[in-house]
Short mmCIF file of C-alpha atoms and ligand atoms in Angstrom, two decimals:
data_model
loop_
_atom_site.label_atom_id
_atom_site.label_comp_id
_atom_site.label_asym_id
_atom_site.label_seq_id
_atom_site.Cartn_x
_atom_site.Cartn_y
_atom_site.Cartn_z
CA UNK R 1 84.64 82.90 139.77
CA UNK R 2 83.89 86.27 141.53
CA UNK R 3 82.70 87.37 144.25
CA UNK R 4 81.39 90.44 146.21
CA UNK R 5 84.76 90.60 147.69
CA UNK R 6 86.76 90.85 144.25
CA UNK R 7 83.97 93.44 143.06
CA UNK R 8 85.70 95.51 146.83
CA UNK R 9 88.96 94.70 145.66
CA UNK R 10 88.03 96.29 142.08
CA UNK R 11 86.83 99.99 144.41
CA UNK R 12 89.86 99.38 146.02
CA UNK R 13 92.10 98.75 143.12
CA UNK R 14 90.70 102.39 140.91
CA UNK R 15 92.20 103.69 143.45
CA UNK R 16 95.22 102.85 142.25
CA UNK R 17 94.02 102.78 138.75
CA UNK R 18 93.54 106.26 139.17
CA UNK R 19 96.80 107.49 140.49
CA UNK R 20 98.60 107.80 137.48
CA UNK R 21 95.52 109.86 135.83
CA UNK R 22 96.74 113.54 137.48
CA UNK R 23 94.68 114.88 134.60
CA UNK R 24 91.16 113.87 135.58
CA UNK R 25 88.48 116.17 136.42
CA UNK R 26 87.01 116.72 138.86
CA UNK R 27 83.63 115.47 137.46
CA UNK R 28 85.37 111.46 136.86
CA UNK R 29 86.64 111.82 140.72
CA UNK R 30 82.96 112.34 141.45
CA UNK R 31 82.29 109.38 139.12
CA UNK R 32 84.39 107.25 140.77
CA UNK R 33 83.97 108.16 143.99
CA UNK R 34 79.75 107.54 143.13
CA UNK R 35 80.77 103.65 142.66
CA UNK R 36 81.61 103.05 146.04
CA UNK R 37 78.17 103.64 147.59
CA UNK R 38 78.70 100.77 150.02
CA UNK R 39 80.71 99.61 151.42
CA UNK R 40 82.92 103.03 151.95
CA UNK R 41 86.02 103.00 150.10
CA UNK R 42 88.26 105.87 150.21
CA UNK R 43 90.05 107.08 146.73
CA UNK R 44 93.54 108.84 146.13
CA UNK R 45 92.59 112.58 145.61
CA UNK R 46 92.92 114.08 142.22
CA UNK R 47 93.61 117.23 141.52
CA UNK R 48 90.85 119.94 141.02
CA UNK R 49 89.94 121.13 137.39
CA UNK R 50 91.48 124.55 137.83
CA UNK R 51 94.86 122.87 138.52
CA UNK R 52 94.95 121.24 135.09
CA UNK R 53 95.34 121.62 131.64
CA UNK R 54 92.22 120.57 130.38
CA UNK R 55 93.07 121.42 126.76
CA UNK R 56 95.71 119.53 126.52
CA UNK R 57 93.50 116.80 128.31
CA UNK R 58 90.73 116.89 125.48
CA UNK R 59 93.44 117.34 122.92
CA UNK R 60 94.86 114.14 124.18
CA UNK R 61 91.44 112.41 124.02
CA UNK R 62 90.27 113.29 121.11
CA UNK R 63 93.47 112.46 119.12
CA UNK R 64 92.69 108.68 120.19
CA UNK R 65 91.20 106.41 117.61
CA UNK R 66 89.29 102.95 117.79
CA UNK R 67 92.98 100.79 117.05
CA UNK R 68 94.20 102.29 120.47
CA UNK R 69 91.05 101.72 122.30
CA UNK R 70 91.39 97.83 121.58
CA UNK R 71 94.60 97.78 122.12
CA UNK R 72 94.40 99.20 125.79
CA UNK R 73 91.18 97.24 125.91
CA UNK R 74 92.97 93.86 125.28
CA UNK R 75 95.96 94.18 127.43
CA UNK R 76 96.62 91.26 129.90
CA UNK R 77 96.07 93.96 132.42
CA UNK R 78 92.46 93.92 132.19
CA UNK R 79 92.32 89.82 131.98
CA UNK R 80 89.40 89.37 129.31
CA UNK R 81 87.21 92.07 130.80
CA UNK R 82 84.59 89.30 132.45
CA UNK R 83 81.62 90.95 133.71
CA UNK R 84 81.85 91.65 137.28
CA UNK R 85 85.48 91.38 137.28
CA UNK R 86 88.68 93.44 138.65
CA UNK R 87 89.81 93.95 134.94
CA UNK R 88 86.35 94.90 133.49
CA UNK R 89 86.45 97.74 136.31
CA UNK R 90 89.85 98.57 134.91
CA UNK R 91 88.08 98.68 131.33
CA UNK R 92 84.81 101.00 133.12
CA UNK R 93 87.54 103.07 134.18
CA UNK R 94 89.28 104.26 131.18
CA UNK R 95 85.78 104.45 129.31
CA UNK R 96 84.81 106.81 132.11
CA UNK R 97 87.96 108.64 131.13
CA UNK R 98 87.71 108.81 127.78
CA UNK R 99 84.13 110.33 128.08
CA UNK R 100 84.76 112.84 130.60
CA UNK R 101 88.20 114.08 128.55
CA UNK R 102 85.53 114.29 125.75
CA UNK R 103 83.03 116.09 128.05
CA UNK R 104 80.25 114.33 127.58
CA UNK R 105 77.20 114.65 129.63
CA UNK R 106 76.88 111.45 132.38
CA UNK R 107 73.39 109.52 131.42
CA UNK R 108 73.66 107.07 134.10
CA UNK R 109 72.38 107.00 137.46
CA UNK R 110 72.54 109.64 140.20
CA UNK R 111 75.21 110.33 142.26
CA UNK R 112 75.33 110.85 146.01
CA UNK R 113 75.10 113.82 145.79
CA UNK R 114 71.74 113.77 142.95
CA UNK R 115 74.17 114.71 140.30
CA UNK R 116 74.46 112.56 137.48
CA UNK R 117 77.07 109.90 137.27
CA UNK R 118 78.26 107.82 133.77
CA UNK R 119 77.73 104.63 135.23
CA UNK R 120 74.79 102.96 135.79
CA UNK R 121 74.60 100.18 138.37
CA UNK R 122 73.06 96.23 137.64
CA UNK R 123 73.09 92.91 139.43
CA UNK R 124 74.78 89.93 137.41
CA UNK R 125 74.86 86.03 138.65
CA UNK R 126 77.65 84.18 138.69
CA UNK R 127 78.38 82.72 135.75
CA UNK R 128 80.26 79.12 134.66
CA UNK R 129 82.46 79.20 131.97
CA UNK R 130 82.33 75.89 129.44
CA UNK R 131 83.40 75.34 126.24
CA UNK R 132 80.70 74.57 123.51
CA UNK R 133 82.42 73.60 119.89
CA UNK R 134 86.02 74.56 120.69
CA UNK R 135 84.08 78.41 121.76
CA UNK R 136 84.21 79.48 125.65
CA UNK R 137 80.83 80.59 126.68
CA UNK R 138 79.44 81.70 130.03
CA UNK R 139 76.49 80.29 131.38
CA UNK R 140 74.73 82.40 134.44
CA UNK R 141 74.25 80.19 137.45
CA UNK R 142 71.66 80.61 140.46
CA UNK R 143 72.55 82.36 143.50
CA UNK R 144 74.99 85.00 144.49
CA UNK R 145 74.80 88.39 142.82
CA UNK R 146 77.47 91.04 142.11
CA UNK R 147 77.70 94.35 141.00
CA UNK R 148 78.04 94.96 137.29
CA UNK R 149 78.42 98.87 135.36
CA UNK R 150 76.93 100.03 132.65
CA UNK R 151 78.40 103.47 131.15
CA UNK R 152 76.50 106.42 129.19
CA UNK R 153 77.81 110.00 128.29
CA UNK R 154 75.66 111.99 125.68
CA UNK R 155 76.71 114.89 123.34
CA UNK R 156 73.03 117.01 123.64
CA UNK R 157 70.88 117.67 120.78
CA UNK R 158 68.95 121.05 119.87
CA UNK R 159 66.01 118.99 120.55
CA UNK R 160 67.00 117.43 123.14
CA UNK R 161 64.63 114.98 124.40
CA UNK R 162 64.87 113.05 120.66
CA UNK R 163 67.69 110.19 121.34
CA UNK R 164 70.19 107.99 119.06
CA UNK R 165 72.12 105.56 120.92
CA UNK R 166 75.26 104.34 119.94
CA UNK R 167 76.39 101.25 122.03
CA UNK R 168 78.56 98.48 122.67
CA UNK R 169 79.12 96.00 124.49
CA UNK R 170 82.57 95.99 126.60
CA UNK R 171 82.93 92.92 128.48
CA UNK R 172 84.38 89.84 127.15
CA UNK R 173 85.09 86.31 128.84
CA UNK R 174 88.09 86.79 131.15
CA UNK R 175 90.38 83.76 131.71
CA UNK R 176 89.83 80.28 131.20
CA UNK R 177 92.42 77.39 132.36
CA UNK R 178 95.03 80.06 132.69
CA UNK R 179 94.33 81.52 129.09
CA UNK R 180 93.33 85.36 127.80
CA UNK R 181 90.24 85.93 126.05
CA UNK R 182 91.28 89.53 124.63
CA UNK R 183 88.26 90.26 123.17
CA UNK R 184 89.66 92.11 120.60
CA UNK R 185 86.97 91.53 117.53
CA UNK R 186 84.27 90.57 120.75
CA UNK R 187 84.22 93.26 121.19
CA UNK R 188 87.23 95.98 121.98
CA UNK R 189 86.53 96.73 118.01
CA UNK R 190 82.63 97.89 118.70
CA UNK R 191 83.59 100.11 121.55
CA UNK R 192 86.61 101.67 119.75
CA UNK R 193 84.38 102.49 116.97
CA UNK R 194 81.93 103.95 119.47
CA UNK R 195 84.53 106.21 121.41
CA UNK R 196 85.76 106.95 117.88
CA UNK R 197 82.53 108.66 116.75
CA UNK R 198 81.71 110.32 119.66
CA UNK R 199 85.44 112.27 119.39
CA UNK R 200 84.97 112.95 115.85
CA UNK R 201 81.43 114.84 116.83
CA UNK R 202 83.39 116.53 119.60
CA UNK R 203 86.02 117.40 117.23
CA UNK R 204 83.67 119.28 114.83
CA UNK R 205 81.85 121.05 117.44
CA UNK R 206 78.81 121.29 115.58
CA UNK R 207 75.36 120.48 118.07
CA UNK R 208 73.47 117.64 116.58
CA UNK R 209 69.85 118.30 116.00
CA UNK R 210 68.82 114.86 118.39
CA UNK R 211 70.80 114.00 121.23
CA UNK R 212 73.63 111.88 120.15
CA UNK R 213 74.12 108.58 123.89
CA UNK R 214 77.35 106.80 123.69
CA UNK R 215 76.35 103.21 125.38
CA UNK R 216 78.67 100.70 126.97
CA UNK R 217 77.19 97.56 128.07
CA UNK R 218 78.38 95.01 130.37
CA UNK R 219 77.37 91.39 130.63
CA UNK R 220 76.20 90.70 127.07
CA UNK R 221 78.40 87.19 127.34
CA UNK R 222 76.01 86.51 129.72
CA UNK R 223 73.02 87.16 127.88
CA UNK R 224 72.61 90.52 126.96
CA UNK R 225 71.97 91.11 130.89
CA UNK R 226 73.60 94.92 130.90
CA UNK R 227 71.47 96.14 128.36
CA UNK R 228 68.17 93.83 129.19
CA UNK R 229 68.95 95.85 133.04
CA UNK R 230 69.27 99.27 131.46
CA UNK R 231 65.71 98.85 129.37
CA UNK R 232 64.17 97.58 132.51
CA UNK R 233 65.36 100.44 134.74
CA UNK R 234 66.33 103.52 132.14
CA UNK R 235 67.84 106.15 132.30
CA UNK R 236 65.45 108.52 130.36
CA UNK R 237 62.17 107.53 129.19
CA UNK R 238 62.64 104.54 126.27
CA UNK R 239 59.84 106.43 123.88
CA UNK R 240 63.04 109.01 123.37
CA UNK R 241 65.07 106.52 121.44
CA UNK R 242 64.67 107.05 117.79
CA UNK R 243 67.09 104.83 117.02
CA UNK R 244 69.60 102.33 118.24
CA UNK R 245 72.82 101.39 116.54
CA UNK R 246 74.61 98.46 118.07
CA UNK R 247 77.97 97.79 116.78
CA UNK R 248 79.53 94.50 117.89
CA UNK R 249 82.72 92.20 116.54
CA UNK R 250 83.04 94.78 113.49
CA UNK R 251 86.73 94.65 113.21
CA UNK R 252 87.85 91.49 110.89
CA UNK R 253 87.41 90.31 107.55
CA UNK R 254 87.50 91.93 104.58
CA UNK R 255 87.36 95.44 104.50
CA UNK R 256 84.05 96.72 103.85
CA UNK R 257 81.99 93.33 104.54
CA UNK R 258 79.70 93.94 106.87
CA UNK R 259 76.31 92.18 107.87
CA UNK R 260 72.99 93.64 109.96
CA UNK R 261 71.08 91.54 112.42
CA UNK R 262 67.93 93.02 113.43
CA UNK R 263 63.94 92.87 113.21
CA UNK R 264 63.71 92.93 109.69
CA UNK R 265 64.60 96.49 107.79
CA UNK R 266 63.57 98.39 110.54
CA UNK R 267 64.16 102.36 109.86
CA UNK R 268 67.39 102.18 112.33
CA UNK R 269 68.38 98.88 109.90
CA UNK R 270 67.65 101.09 106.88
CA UNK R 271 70.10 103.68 108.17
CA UNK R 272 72.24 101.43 108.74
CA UNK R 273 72.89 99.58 105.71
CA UNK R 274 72.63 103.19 103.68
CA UNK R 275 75.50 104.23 105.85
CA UNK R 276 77.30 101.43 104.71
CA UNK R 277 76.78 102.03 101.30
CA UNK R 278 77.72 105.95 101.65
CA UNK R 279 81.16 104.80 103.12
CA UNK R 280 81.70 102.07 100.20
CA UNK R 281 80.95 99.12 102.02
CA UNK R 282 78.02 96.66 102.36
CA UNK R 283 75.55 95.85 104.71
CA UNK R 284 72.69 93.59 104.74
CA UNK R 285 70.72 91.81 106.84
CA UNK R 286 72.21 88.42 107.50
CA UNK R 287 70.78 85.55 109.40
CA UNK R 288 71.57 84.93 113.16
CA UNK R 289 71.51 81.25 113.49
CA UNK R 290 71.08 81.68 116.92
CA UNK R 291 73.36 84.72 118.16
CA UNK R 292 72.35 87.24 119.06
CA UNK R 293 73.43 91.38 120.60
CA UNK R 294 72.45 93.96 122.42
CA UNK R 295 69.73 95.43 120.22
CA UNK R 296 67.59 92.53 121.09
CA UNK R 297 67.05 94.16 124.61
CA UNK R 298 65.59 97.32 122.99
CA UNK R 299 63.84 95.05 119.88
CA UNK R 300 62.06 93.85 122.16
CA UNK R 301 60.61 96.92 123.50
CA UNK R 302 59.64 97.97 120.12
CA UNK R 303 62.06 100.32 119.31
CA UNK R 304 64.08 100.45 116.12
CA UNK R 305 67.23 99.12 116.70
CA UNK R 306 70.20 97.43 114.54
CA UNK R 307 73.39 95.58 114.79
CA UNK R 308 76.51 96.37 112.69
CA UNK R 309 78.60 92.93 112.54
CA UNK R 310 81.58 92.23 110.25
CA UNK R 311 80.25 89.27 107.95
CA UNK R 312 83.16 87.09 109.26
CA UNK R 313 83.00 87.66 113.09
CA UNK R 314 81.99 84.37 113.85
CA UNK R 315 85.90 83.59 112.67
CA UNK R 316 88.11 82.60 116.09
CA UNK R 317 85.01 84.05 117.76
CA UNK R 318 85.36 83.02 121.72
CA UNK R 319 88.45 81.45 121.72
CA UNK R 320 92.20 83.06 122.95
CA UNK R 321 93.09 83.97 119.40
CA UNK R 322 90.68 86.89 119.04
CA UNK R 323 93.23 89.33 119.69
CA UNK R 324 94.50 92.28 117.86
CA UNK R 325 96.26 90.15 114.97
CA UNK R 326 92.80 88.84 114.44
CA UNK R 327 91.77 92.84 113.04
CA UNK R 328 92.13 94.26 109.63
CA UNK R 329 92.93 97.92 110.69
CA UNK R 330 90.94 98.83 107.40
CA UNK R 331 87.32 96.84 108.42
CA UNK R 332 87.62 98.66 111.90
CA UNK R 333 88.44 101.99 110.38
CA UNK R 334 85.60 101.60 107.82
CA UNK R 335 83.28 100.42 110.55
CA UNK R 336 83.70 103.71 112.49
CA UNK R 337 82.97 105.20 109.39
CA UNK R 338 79.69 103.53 109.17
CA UNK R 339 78.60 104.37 112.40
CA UNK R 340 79.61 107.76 112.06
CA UNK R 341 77.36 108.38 108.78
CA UNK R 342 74.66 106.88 110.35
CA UNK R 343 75.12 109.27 113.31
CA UNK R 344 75.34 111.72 110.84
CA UNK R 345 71.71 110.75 109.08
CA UNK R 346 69.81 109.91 111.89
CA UNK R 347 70.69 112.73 114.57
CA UNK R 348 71.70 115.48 112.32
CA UNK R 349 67.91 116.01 110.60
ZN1 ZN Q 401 80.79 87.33 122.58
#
């Protein structure tokens, strides 16, 4: 269980995330800093961008691919990444990283000081953890509510105001009876892929005609809460979204066996599965027998949206063993590939 006092402990604790990072800018000090709105907590100064080397800091960054995003994404360290919890900070804080080494523009709410921050701030419920079919799930409970982050950094379009999101979701179920849930296919894989694509557009410095938002939800374990908050309270108006790609457990399986859930063959579906073909895999729509993701929240709103999902995922799905042995290095490389041509068909026309 946590509480308020954990989610203090977690302001505290980036403190001391953060003191190894001398090469942040000055921007993700600001970002950090915008987290602790109340109560107060103090954080260990970083150094000012004109004391680093901040090519060597995006050089670093961009060099990163999705395999060492899961694997620093599934380390004991961050304890299963629950919603709400001390590690999940942890995992907000090296997302925050990663996009402000890439430079992208924060999408989330306002700062303090009315600039724009990456994260943007929910409520969650507690939630009770039980185990349903040999699978841990998390069941939201009445009452107490704590602080949960979503994260959003955008490379800019020539037009601007016309959005494609690419999202994930990058909580997982924390610890149950003293054992991990890594997350690694659920879903470290669907965030590496993310952070993959938006480096490989940073890398090749060409502007996108649509703006190109880099999504990271929290809470979908507890039912797609981070990005059901984030249509309810957006960021930018919702009629901007052309399309939404929602990659989630995309990382096992054979290679190049891939499955869509969404509202029929939408046009962000379509995109989707030609993608897949481009890249020499397959995608299809495939039935959800009563799962769901994250593009249900913006379904639901009417806008086209689509989730990538290796065929298999449902294989060790919830339980400790979905960790990194679970991947096939190929499936999550060839997932970032699919995401990346759709990317490239959607937001470069
Ligand atoms: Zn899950």
């Amino acid at each position: 269980m946590q509480t308020r006092r954990a989610f203090i402990k977690l302001l505290c604790g980036l403190g001391a995330v953060a003191l190894p990072w001398t090469g942040l800018p000055r921007r993700l000090q600001g970002s950090l800093e915008s987290w602790a709105v109340r109560p107060p907590v103090k954080f260990v100064r970083l150094p000012a961008e004109e004391e680093l080397d901040l090519k060597g800091l995006v050089a670093a960054h961009l060099e990163r691919t999705a395999w060492d995003d899961v694997n620093f994404l599934t380390s004991p360290d961050l304890g299963g990444r629950r919603a709400g919890s001390v590690g999940e900070g942890k995992a907000a804080g090296y997302l925050i990283q990663e996009m402000a080494g890439l430079g992208l523009v924060p999408m989330g709410s306002p700062k303090q000081d009315g600039k724009p921050g990456f994260a943007h701030a929910f409520t969650i419920p507690e939630a009770a953890a039980t185990v349903v079919e040999r699978r841990l799930v998390l069941r939201p409970q009445a009452g107490l509510k704590i602080p949960a982050l979503n994260l959003l950094g955008a490379v800019p379009g020539e037009r601007a105001q016309e959005i494609i999101m690419i999202c994930a979701h990058y909580d997982h179920l924390g610890i149950y009876q003293g054992k991990l849930y890594p997350g690694a296919n659920d879903n470290a894989s669907g965030v590496g892929c993310v952070l993959e694509v938006m480096r490989r557009l940073v890398r090749e410095e060409i502007k996108p005609k649509r703006t190109v938002v880099a999504a990271f939800w929290s809470a979908e374990e507890m039912g797609f809460l981070g990005s059901q908050a984030f249509v309810e309270n957006p960021r930018f108006p919702l009629e901007r979204l052309v399309a939404v790609f929602n990659v989630d457990t995309v990382g096992n399986g054979p290679a190049g066996d891939f499955m869509l859930w969404a509202d029929g063959l939408n046009s962000a579906a379509k995109v989707m599965a030609d993608a897949a073909a481009q890249a020499g895999a397959s995608a299809s729509l495939g039935p959800t027998n009563g799962h769901n993701s994250d593009h249900i929240s913006f379904a639901r709103k009417g806008i086209p949206a689509v989730t990538l999902l290796s065929r298999s995922w449902l294989v060790k799905n919830h339980t400790p063993e979905d960790d990194a042995n679970l991947l096939n290095r190929d499936q999550l490389k060839l997932a970032a590939e699919v995401l990346y041509r759709a990317v490239k068909t959607a937001a470069f026309r």
